[in-house]
Amino acid sequence: MSIYFSGIISGIDTEELIRQLMNIERRPIRLMQQKVSRIEEQQSAWRDVNTRLSNLETKLKDLLDANLYSAMKASSSDEKVATASVRSSGVPATYTLDVERLAQNHVMAGGPLAKDWTLQAGGTLELQVGDGDVETITLQAGASLHEVAKAINEQAKNVRASVVNVDGENLRLVLEGVATGEKATIAFAGTDEALLGELGLTNPEELQKAQDARFTLNGLVITRSTNEISDAIEGVTFTLRAVGATTITVSQDLDGIVDKIKAVVDQYNSFYTFSQEKLAKDAVLQGDSALIQLVSRVRSALTEPVGSDWTGGGLNQLALIGITTTREGTLTVDETVLREKLAEDPLAVQRLFSVKEDGGITGVAQRAVDLIQQYTRSSGLISSRQNMYRSMIDDINDQIDSLELRLQRREETMRAQFIRMEQMLATLNAQATALAGQLAQISAIAAGGGSRGG
């Protein structure tokens, strides 16, 4: 490979000159790169529009769920005493609940055994809770008390065992029934008395007796074997937690509906505000007619009436439930009005959002979802717009690559020309030096001849 020294003969910094000339010739590439950056910004903006639209579609679909409008909630004036949950079959009501006692499981403890106690002979321990199945636990000879408890926990489903160190020297085996209720007492069925004696369970101490829950509900005395009562009131489950009194209120879950509606409004405002920012003067999508039309259609889908008198003179546009358009074009919610309308007729609000009937009557949320899907589906406008941007970027990049190749060749040609110039100058310099030498010799000869003639 040849070594090239810039301007060694001419004294001109040819490398810098080439750089400046190529910088001028690269101007079209820079303009194309700026164009690519602009298109990428537009592509990114549309991608963000698509994300915000998709999120709006998801939140609108929440309003199409019929269960949302029939959802109920339950509250307790004293959650330490009792709480409640309610299903859609529950009805608004208030219940006074007075807990006299809670349901308990059976707990017993065997007599004290030494810390180094081990089972002398293997055997089977038969346990039965209430009238349930007898569970047989196989115990191995030489097992420690902890190993006995482990065997019970591994082989029995209705009894749990633990070992308590009473005084630092003695251990006690504690058995606890899983189920509650006065019938859920623990019995040893046909267990050998010798084995029970070894385990300290011949006359176990009852630490907690099995008992039913007893409570008064709206003046009626009720007993149950569990503290979770789901069969006293249709659609309502009470969970008893402590002795005492509380008031349970079952009502329509307006909070859940309001939150879903406000989520739609917030997401629409996000989409609308972002779009307006990108359409503003000197913004990346200024004057984009497709986005202008999209924003207009989504706004109309949400704000225009859905029919004339289709609910018997009831609700047929968002403004009637407190959702109106601000001067800036965003939506705002008057929560007081919204809650009033939901309390008055939740079915009318549901129809406003989700009705879909023959004759072209479509609810606000359903209409908006149908519209948005036209834009966000794989064959929709946004996908087509993204494909268009990708194609434009690819075309410009191909042009840049082609021009880069031509400029590379141009630079090589230019450098070769300067090299030839340097070579020519070197040749001329050599010739001039030689000529000067010859002239000097001629002058010297001529001067010498003149002296001899005198």
Coordinates of C-alpha atoms in Angstrom, one line a residue:
M1 CA 0.0 0.0 0.0
S2 CA 1.4 3.4 -1.0
I3 CA 2.0 6.1 1.5
Y4 CA 0.6 9.5 0.7
F5 CA 1.9 12.8 2.3
S6 CA -0.5 15.7 1.8
G7 CA 1.0 18.7 -0.1
I8 CA 4.6 17.6 0.4
I9 CA 5.7 19.3 -2.9
S10 CA 3.0 21.9 -3.4
G11 CA 2.8 23.0 0.2
I12 CA -1.0 22.9 -0.1
D13 CA -2.9 21.0 2.7
T14 CA -4.7 18.8 0.0
E15 CA -6.2 16.5 2.6
E16 CA -8.0 19.4 4.3
L17 CA -9.0 20.7 0.8
I18 CA -10.4 17.3 -0.1
R19 CA -12.3 17.2 3.2
Q20 CA -13.9 20.6 2.6
L21 CA -14.8 19.7 -1.0
M22 CA -16.4 16.4 0.1
N23 CA -18.3 18.1 2.9
I24 CA -19.9 20.3 0.2
E25 CA -20.7 17.3 -1.9
R26 CA -22.2 15.5 1.1
R27 CA -24.8 18.2 1.6
P28 CA -27.5 16.1 -0.2
I29 CA -26.8 13.2 2.1
R30 CA -27.2 15.4 5.2
L31 CA -30.5 16.7 3.8
M32 CA -31.7 13.1 3.3
Q33 CA -30.6 12.1 6.7
Q34 CA -32.6 15.0 8.2
K35 CA -35.6 13.8 6.2
V36 CA -35.2 10.3 7.6
S37 CA -35.0 11.8 11.2
R38 CA -38.2 13.7 10.5
I39 CA -40.0 10.7 9.2
E40 CA -38.9 8.6 12.2
E41 CA -40.3 11.3 14.5
Q42 CA -43.6 11.1 12.6
Q43 CA -43.5 7.3 12.8
S44 CA -42.9 7.5 16.5
A45 CA -45.7 10.0 17.0
W46 CA -48.2 7.7 15.2
R47 CA -46.9 4.8 17.2
D48 CA -47.7 6.7 20.4
V49 CA -51.2 7.6 19.0
N50 CA -51.8 4.0 18.4
T51 CA -50.8 3.1 21.9
R52 CA -53.1 5.7 23.4
L53 CA -55.9 4.6 21.2
S54 CA -55.4 1.0 22.1
N55 CA -55.5 1.9 25.8
L56 CA -58.7 3.9 25.2
E57 CA -60.2 0.9 23.5
T58 CA -59.3 -1.4 26.5
K59 CA -60.9 1.0 29.0
L60 CA -64.0 1.5 26.8
K61 CA -64.5 -2.3 26.7
D62 CA -64.6 -2.3 30.5
L63 CA -67.8 -0.2 30.2
L64 CA -69.4 -3.0 28.0
D65 CA -69.3 -5.5 30.9
A66 CA -72.9 -5.8 32.1
N67 CA -71.6 -7.1 35.5
L68 CA -70.1 -3.7 36.1
Y69 CA -73.4 -2.0 36.5
S70 CA -74.9 -4.7 38.7
A71 CA -71.9 -4.9 41.0
M72 CA -72.6 -4.5 44.7
K73 CA -70.4 -3.7 47.7
A74 CA -70.7 -4.3 51.4
S75 CA -69.2 -2.2 54.3
S76 CA -69.0 -2.8 58.0
S77 CA -69.3 -0.2 60.7
D78 CA -66.8 -2.3 62.7
E79 CA -64.5 -4.5 60.6
K80 CA -62.9 -5.9 63.8
V81 CA -66.2 -7.6 64.6
A82 CA -67.3 -8.7 61.1
T83 CA -66.9 -8.0 57.4
A84 CA -69.0 -9.0 54.4
S85 CA -68.7 -9.5 50.7
V86 CA -71.5 -9.5 48.2
R87 CA -72.2 -11.1 44.9
S88 CA -74.3 -9.7 42.1
S89 CA -77.4 -11.5 43.4
G90 CA -77.2 -9.4 46.6
V91 CA -79.7 -6.6 47.1
P92 CA -79.2 -3.2 48.8
A93 CA -80.0 -3.6 52.5
T94 CA -78.7 -2.9 56.0
Y95 CA -78.1 -5.7 58.5
T96 CA -77.4 -5.4 62.3
L97 CA -75.1 -8.2 63.4
D98 CA -74.4 -9.1 67.0
V99 CA -71.7 -11.8 67.5
E100 CA -72.1 -13.7 70.7
R101 CA -69.3 -16.2 70.1
L102 CA -67.1 -17.4 67.3
A103 CA -66.8 -20.9 65.9
Q104 CA -63.7 -22.7 67.2
N105 CA -61.7 -25.7 66.3
H106 CA -60.8 -28.4 68.8
V107 CA -57.3 -28.1 70.4
M108 CA -55.8 -30.6 72.9
A109 CA -52.4 -31.3 74.4
G110 CA -50.8 -34.5 75.6
G111 CA -49.0 -34.8 78.9
P112 CA -45.4 -33.7 79.3
L113 CA -42.6 -35.9 77.8
A114 CA -38.9 -35.6 78.2
K115 CA -36.9 -33.8 75.6
D116 CA -35.0 -37.0 74.7
W117 CA -38.2 -39.0 74.5
T118 CA -38.5 -41.5 71.7
L119 CA -41.3 -43.9 70.7
Q120 CA -40.5 -47.4 72.1
A121 CA -42.6 -49.4 69.6
G122 CA -44.1 -48.5 66.3
G123 CA -47.8 -48.4 65.8
T124 CA -50.8 -46.7 64.2
L125 CA -52.5 -43.6 65.5
E126 CA -56.2 -43.4 64.4
L127 CA -57.7 -39.9 64.4
Q128 CA -61.2 -38.9 63.6
V129 CA -62.7 -35.3 63.6
G130 CA -66.4 -35.3 64.2
D131 CA -68.1 -37.8 62.0
G132 CA -65.5 -37.6 59.3
D133 CA -63.3 -40.4 58.0
V134 CA -60.8 -42.1 60.3
E135 CA -57.3 -41.2 59.3
T136 CA -54.5 -43.7 60.1
I137 CA -51.0 -42.4 60.8
T138 CA -48.1 -44.8 60.8
L139 CA -45.5 -44.1 63.5
Q140 CA -42.1 -45.7 63.5
A141 CA -40.3 -47.0 66.5
G142 CA -37.5 -44.7 67.8
A143 CA -39.3 -41.6 66.4
S144 CA -38.8 -38.4 68.4
L145 CA -41.9 -36.3 69.4
H146 CA -41.0 -33.9 66.6
E147 CA -40.9 -36.8 64.1
V148 CA -44.3 -37.9 65.4
A149 CA -45.8 -34.4 64.8
K150 CA -44.3 -34.4 61.3
A151 CA -45.8 -37.8 60.5
I152 CA -49.2 -36.6 61.6
N153 CA -49.0 -33.5 59.4
E154 CA -47.9 -35.5 56.4
Q155 CA -50.5 -38.3 56.7
A156 CA -53.6 -36.5 58.2
K157 CA -55.7 -33.9 56.4
N158 CA -58.1 -33.0 59.2
V159 CA -55.6 -32.6 62.1
R160 CA -52.5 -30.5 62.6
A161 CA -49.8 -31.4 65.1
S162 CA -47.1 -29.3 66.8
V163 CA -44.6 -29.7 69.7
V164 CA -44.4 -27.2 72.5
N165 CA -41.5 -26.9 74.8
V166 CA -43.2 -26.2 78.1
D167 CA -40.5 -25.5 80.6
G168 CA -37.2 -26.1 78.8
E169 CA -37.1 -29.7 79.9
N170 CA -40.5 -31.2 78.9
L171 CA -42.3 -31.3 75.5
R172 CA -46.0 -31.6 74.8
L173 CA -47.7 -32.8 71.7
V174 CA -50.5 -30.5 70.6
L175 CA -53.3 -31.6 68.2
E176 CA -55.5 -29.1 66.5
G177 CA -58.6 -29.8 64.3
V178 CA -58.7 -28.1 61.0
A179 CA -62.5 -27.7 60.9
T180 CA -64.5 -25.6 63.3
G181 CA -67.9 -26.3 64.9
E182 CA -69.0 -28.2 68.0
K183 CA -69.2 -31.5 66.1
A184 CA -65.5 -31.2 64.9
T185 CA -64.1 -32.8 68.0
I186 CA -60.9 -34.9 67.8
A187 CA -61.2 -38.6 68.8
F188 CA -58.7 -41.4 68.7
A189 CA -61.0 -44.0 67.3
G190 CA -59.5 -47.4 67.9
T191 CA -56.0 -46.4 68.7
D192 CA -54.1 -48.8 71.1
E193 CA -54.2 -47.5 74.6
A194 CA -50.5 -48.3 75.1
L195 CA -49.6 -46.1 72.2
L196 CA -51.7 -43.3 73.5
G197 CA -50.1 -43.6 76.8
E198 CA -46.6 -43.4 75.3
L199 CA -47.6 -40.2 73.5
G200 CA -49.1 -38.7 76.6
L201 CA -52.6 -38.7 75.1
T202 CA -54.5 -41.1 77.5
N203 CA -56.1 -38.1 79.2
P204 CA -55.2 -35.1 77.0
E205 CA -55.8 -31.6 78.2
E206 CA -58.5 -29.7 76.3
L207 CA -57.0 -26.3 75.4
Q208 CA -59.9 -25.1 73.3
K209 CA -63.3 -26.8 72.9
A210 CA -65.0 -27.2 69.5
Q211 CA -67.9 -24.8 69.3
D212 CA -70.4 -23.3 66.8
A213 CA -70.6 -19.6 66.0
R214 CA -73.6 -17.9 67.5
F215 CA -74.8 -14.5 66.4
T216 CA -77.9 -12.4 65.9
L217 CA -78.8 -11.1 62.5
N218 CA -81.5 -8.5 62.3
G219 CA -82.9 -9.9 65.6
L220 CA -82.8 -13.6 64.5
V221 CA -80.5 -15.9 66.4
I222 CA -78.3 -18.1 64.1
T223 CA -75.7 -20.7 64.8
R224 CA -73.2 -22.1 62.3
S225 CA -70.2 -24.3 62.4
T226 CA -67.9 -21.8 60.7
N227 CA -67.2 -18.1 61.0
E228 CA -67.8 -17.6 57.3
I229 CA -71.5 -17.6 56.6
S230 CA -72.7 -17.6 53.0
D231 CA -76.1 -19.1 53.4
A232 CA -77.9 -16.7 55.8
I233 CA -78.6 -13.9 53.2
E234 CA -78.8 -14.6 49.5
G235 CA -75.7 -13.1 47.7
V236 CA -74.0 -12.0 50.9
T237 CA -71.2 -13.7 52.8
F238 CA -70.5 -12.6 56.4
T239 CA -67.1 -13.2 58.0
L240 CA -67.2 -13.2 61.8
R241 CA -64.0 -11.9 63.4
A242 CA -64.7 -11.1 67.1
V243 CA -67.4 -10.8 69.7
G244 CA -69.3 -7.6 69.4
A245 CA -71.9 -5.7 67.3
T246 CA -71.6 -4.1 63.8
T247 CA -73.8 -2.9 61.0
I248 CA -73.3 -4.3 57.5
T249 CA -74.5 -2.1 54.6
V250 CA -75.0 -3.6 51.2
S251 CA -75.2 -1.1 48.4
Q252 CA -74.6 -0.6 44.7
D253 CA -70.9 -0.3 43.9
L254 CA -71.0 3.1 42.4
D255 CA -67.3 3.6 43.1
G256 CA -66.3 0.8 40.7
I257 CA -68.5 2.2 37.9
V258 CA -67.3 5.8 38.4
D259 CA -63.7 4.8 38.4
K260 CA -64.1 2.9 35.1
I261 CA -65.9 5.9 33.5
K262 CA -63.3 8.3 34.8
A263 CA -60.5 6.1 33.5
V264 CA -62.1 6.3 30.0
V265 CA -62.2 10.1 30.3
D266 CA -58.6 10.3 31.4
Q267 CA -57.4 8.1 28.6
Y268 CA -59.4 10.1 26.0
N269 CA -57.8 13.3 27.3
S270 CA -54.4 11.7 27.0
F271 CA -55.0 10.8 23.4
Y272 CA -56.6 14.1 22.5
T273 CA -54.0 16.3 24.2
F274 CA -51.1 14.3 22.7
S275 CA -52.6 14.5 19.2
Q276 CA -53.1 18.3 19.5
E277 CA -49.5 18.8 20.6
K278 CA -48.3 16.8 17.5
L279 CA -50.7 18.8 15.2
A280 CA -49.6 22.2 16.5
K281 CA -47.6 24.7 14.4
D282 CA -44.1 23.4 13.6
A283 CA -44.9 20.1 15.4
V284 CA -44.0 16.8 13.8
L285 CA -47.5 16.1 12.5
Q286 CA -48.6 19.6 11.7
G287 CA -51.4 19.5 9.2
D288 CA -51.7 15.7 9.1
S289 CA -55.2 15.3 7.7
A290 CA -55.4 11.6 8.7
L291 CA -54.8 12.5 12.4
I292 CA -57.1 15.5 12.3
Q293 CA -59.9 13.3 11.0
L294 CA -59.1 10.5 13.5
V295 CA -59.4 12.9 16.4
S296 CA -62.6 14.4 15.1
R297 CA -64.2 11.0 14.6
V298 CA -63.2 9.7 18.1
R299 CA -64.6 12.9 19.7
S300 CA -67.8 12.6 17.8
A301 CA -68.2 8.9 18.7
L302 CA -68.0 9.7 22.4
T303 CA -70.0 13.0 22.5
E304 CA -72.7 12.8 19.9
P305 CA -76.2 11.4 20.9
V306 CA -76.7 7.7 20.2
G307 CA -80.4 7.9 19.3
S308 CA -83.6 9.8 19.7
D309 CA -85.8 8.5 22.6
W310 CA -84.4 5.0 22.3
T311 CA -84.5 4.6 26.1
G312 CA -88.0 6.0 26.5
G313 CA -86.9 9.6 26.9
G314 CA -83.8 8.6 29.0
L315 CA -80.1 9.0 28.6
N316 CA -78.7 9.2 25.1
Q317 CA -75.5 11.2 25.4
L318 CA -72.6 11.7 27.8
A319 CA -73.6 15.3 28.7
L320 CA -76.7 13.9 30.4
I321 CA -74.6 12.0 32.9
G322 CA -72.2 14.9 33.7
I323 CA -69.5 14.3 31.1
T324 CA -69.0 17.4 28.9
T325 CA -66.4 18.9 26.6
T326 CA -64.2 21.7 27.8
R327 CA -63.2 24.8 25.8
E328 CA -59.9 23.1 25.1
G329 CA -61.6 20.0 23.7
T330 CA -60.9 17.6 26.5
L331 CA -63.7 15.8 28.5
T332 CA -64.5 16.6 32.1
V333 CA -66.7 14.7 34.6
D334 CA -69.2 16.2 37.0
E335 CA -69.0 13.3 39.5
T336 CA -72.0 14.5 41.5
V337 CA -74.3 14.3 38.4
L338 CA -72.7 11.0 37.3
R339 CA -73.4 9.4 40.7
E340 CA -77.0 10.7 40.7
K341 CA -77.7 9.2 37.4
L342 CA -76.1 5.9 38.3
A343 CA -78.2 5.8 41.6
E344 CA -81.4 6.7 39.7
D345 CA -81.1 4.2 36.9
P346 CA -77.9 2.2 36.4
L347 CA -79.5 0.3 33.5
A348 CA -80.0 3.5 31.6
V349 CA -76.3 4.4 32.0
Q350 CA -75.4 0.9 31.0
R351 CA -77.5 1.2 27.8
L352 CA -75.9 4.6 27.0
F353 CA -72.5 2.9 26.9
S354 CA -73.1 -0.6 25.6
V355 CA -76.5 -1.0 23.8
K356 CA -76.2 -2.5 20.3
E357 CA -79.6 -2.8 18.6
D358 CA -80.9 -3.3 15.1
G359 CA -81.6 -0.1 13.3
G360 CA -78.1 1.5 13.9
I361 CA -78.5 2.3 17.6
T362 CA -75.2 1.8 19.3
G363 CA -74.0 2.9 22.7
V364 CA -71.2 5.4 23.2
A365 CA -68.6 2.9 24.3
Q366 CA -69.5 0.3 21.7
R367 CA -69.6 2.9 19.0
A368 CA -66.1 4.2 20.0
V369 CA -64.7 0.7 20.2
D370 CA -66.0 -0.2 16.7
L371 CA -64.4 3.0 15.4
I372 CA -61.0 2.6 17.1
Q373 CA -60.7 -0.9 15.9
Q374 CA -60.9 0.3 12.3
Y375 CA -57.7 2.3 12.9
T376 CA -55.8 -0.1 15.2
R377 CA -56.4 -3.4 13.5
S378 CA -53.5 -4.9 11.4
S379 CA -55.1 -3.7 8.2
G380 CA -56.1 -0.3 9.6
L381 CA -54.9 3.2 8.8
I382 CA -52.3 3.4 11.5
S383 CA -50.6 0.1 10.4
S384 CA -50.7 1.4 6.8
R385 CA -49.2 4.7 7.8
Q386 CA -46.4 2.9 9.7
N387 CA -45.7 0.7 6.6
M388 CA -45.6 3.9 4.5
Y389 CA -43.1 5.4 6.8
R390 CA -40.9 2.3 6.8
S391 CA -41.0 2.2 3.0
M392 CA -40.0 5.9 2.8
I393 CA -37.1 5.4 5.2
D394 CA -35.9 2.4 3.3
D395 CA -36.0 4.2 0.0
I396 CA -34.1 7.2 1.3
N397 CA -31.5 5.0 3.0
D398 CA -31.0 3.2 -0.3
Q399 CA -30.4 6.6 -2.0
I400 CA -28.0 7.5 0.8
D401 CA -26.1 4.2 0.3
S402 CA -25.9 4.8 -3.4
L403 CA -24.7 8.4 -3.0
E404 CA -22.2 7.4 -0.4
L405 CA -20.7 4.9 -2.8
R406 CA -20.5 7.6 -5.6
L407 CA -18.9 10.1 -3.1
Q408 CA -16.4 7.5 -2.0
R409 CA -15.3 7.0 -5.6
R410 CA -15.3 10.8 -6.1
E411 CA -13.0 11.2 -3.1
E412 CA -10.7 8.5 -4.4
T413 CA -10.6 10.2 -7.8
M414 CA -9.9 13.6 -6.3
R415 CA -7.1 12.3 -4.1
A416 CA -5.6 10.5 -7.1
Q417 CA -5.7 13.8 -9.0
F418 CA -3.9 15.6 -6.2
I419 CA -1.3 12.9 -6.1
R420 CA -0.7 13.3 -9.9
M421 CA -0.4 17.0 -9.3
E422 CA 2.2 16.5 -6.6
Q423 CA 4.0 14.1 -8.9
M424 CA 4.0 16.6 -11.8
L425 CA 5.2 19.3 -9.5
A426 CA 8.0 17.1 -8.3
T427 CA 9.0 16.4 -11.9
L428 CA 8.9 20.1 -12.8
N429 CA 10.9 20.9 -9.7
A430 CA 13.5 18.3 -10.7
Q431 CA 13.7 19.6 -14.2
A432 CA 14.0 23.2 -13.0
T433 CA 16.8 22.1 -10.7
A434 CA 18.6 20.4 -13.5
L435 CA 18.1 23.3 -15.8
A436 CA 19.4 25.7 -13.2
G437 CA 22.5 23.5 -12.8
Q438 CA 23.1 23.5 -16.5
L439 CA 22.8 27.3 -16.7
A440 CA 25.2 27.6 -13.8
Q441 CA 27.7 25.5 -15.6
I442 CA 27.3 27.5 -18.8
S443 CA 27.8 30.7 -16.9
A444 CA 30.9 29.4 -15.2
I445 CA 32.4 28.2 -18.5
A446 CA 31.6 31.5 -20.1
A447 CA 33.1 33.4 -17.3
G448 CA 36.3 31.3 -17.4
G449 CA 36.8 31.7 -21.2
G450 CA 36.6 35.5 -20.9
S451 CA 39.4 35.6 -18.3
R452 CA 41.9 33.6 -20.5
G453 CA 41.3 35.9 -23.5
G454 CA 42.4 39.0 -21.5

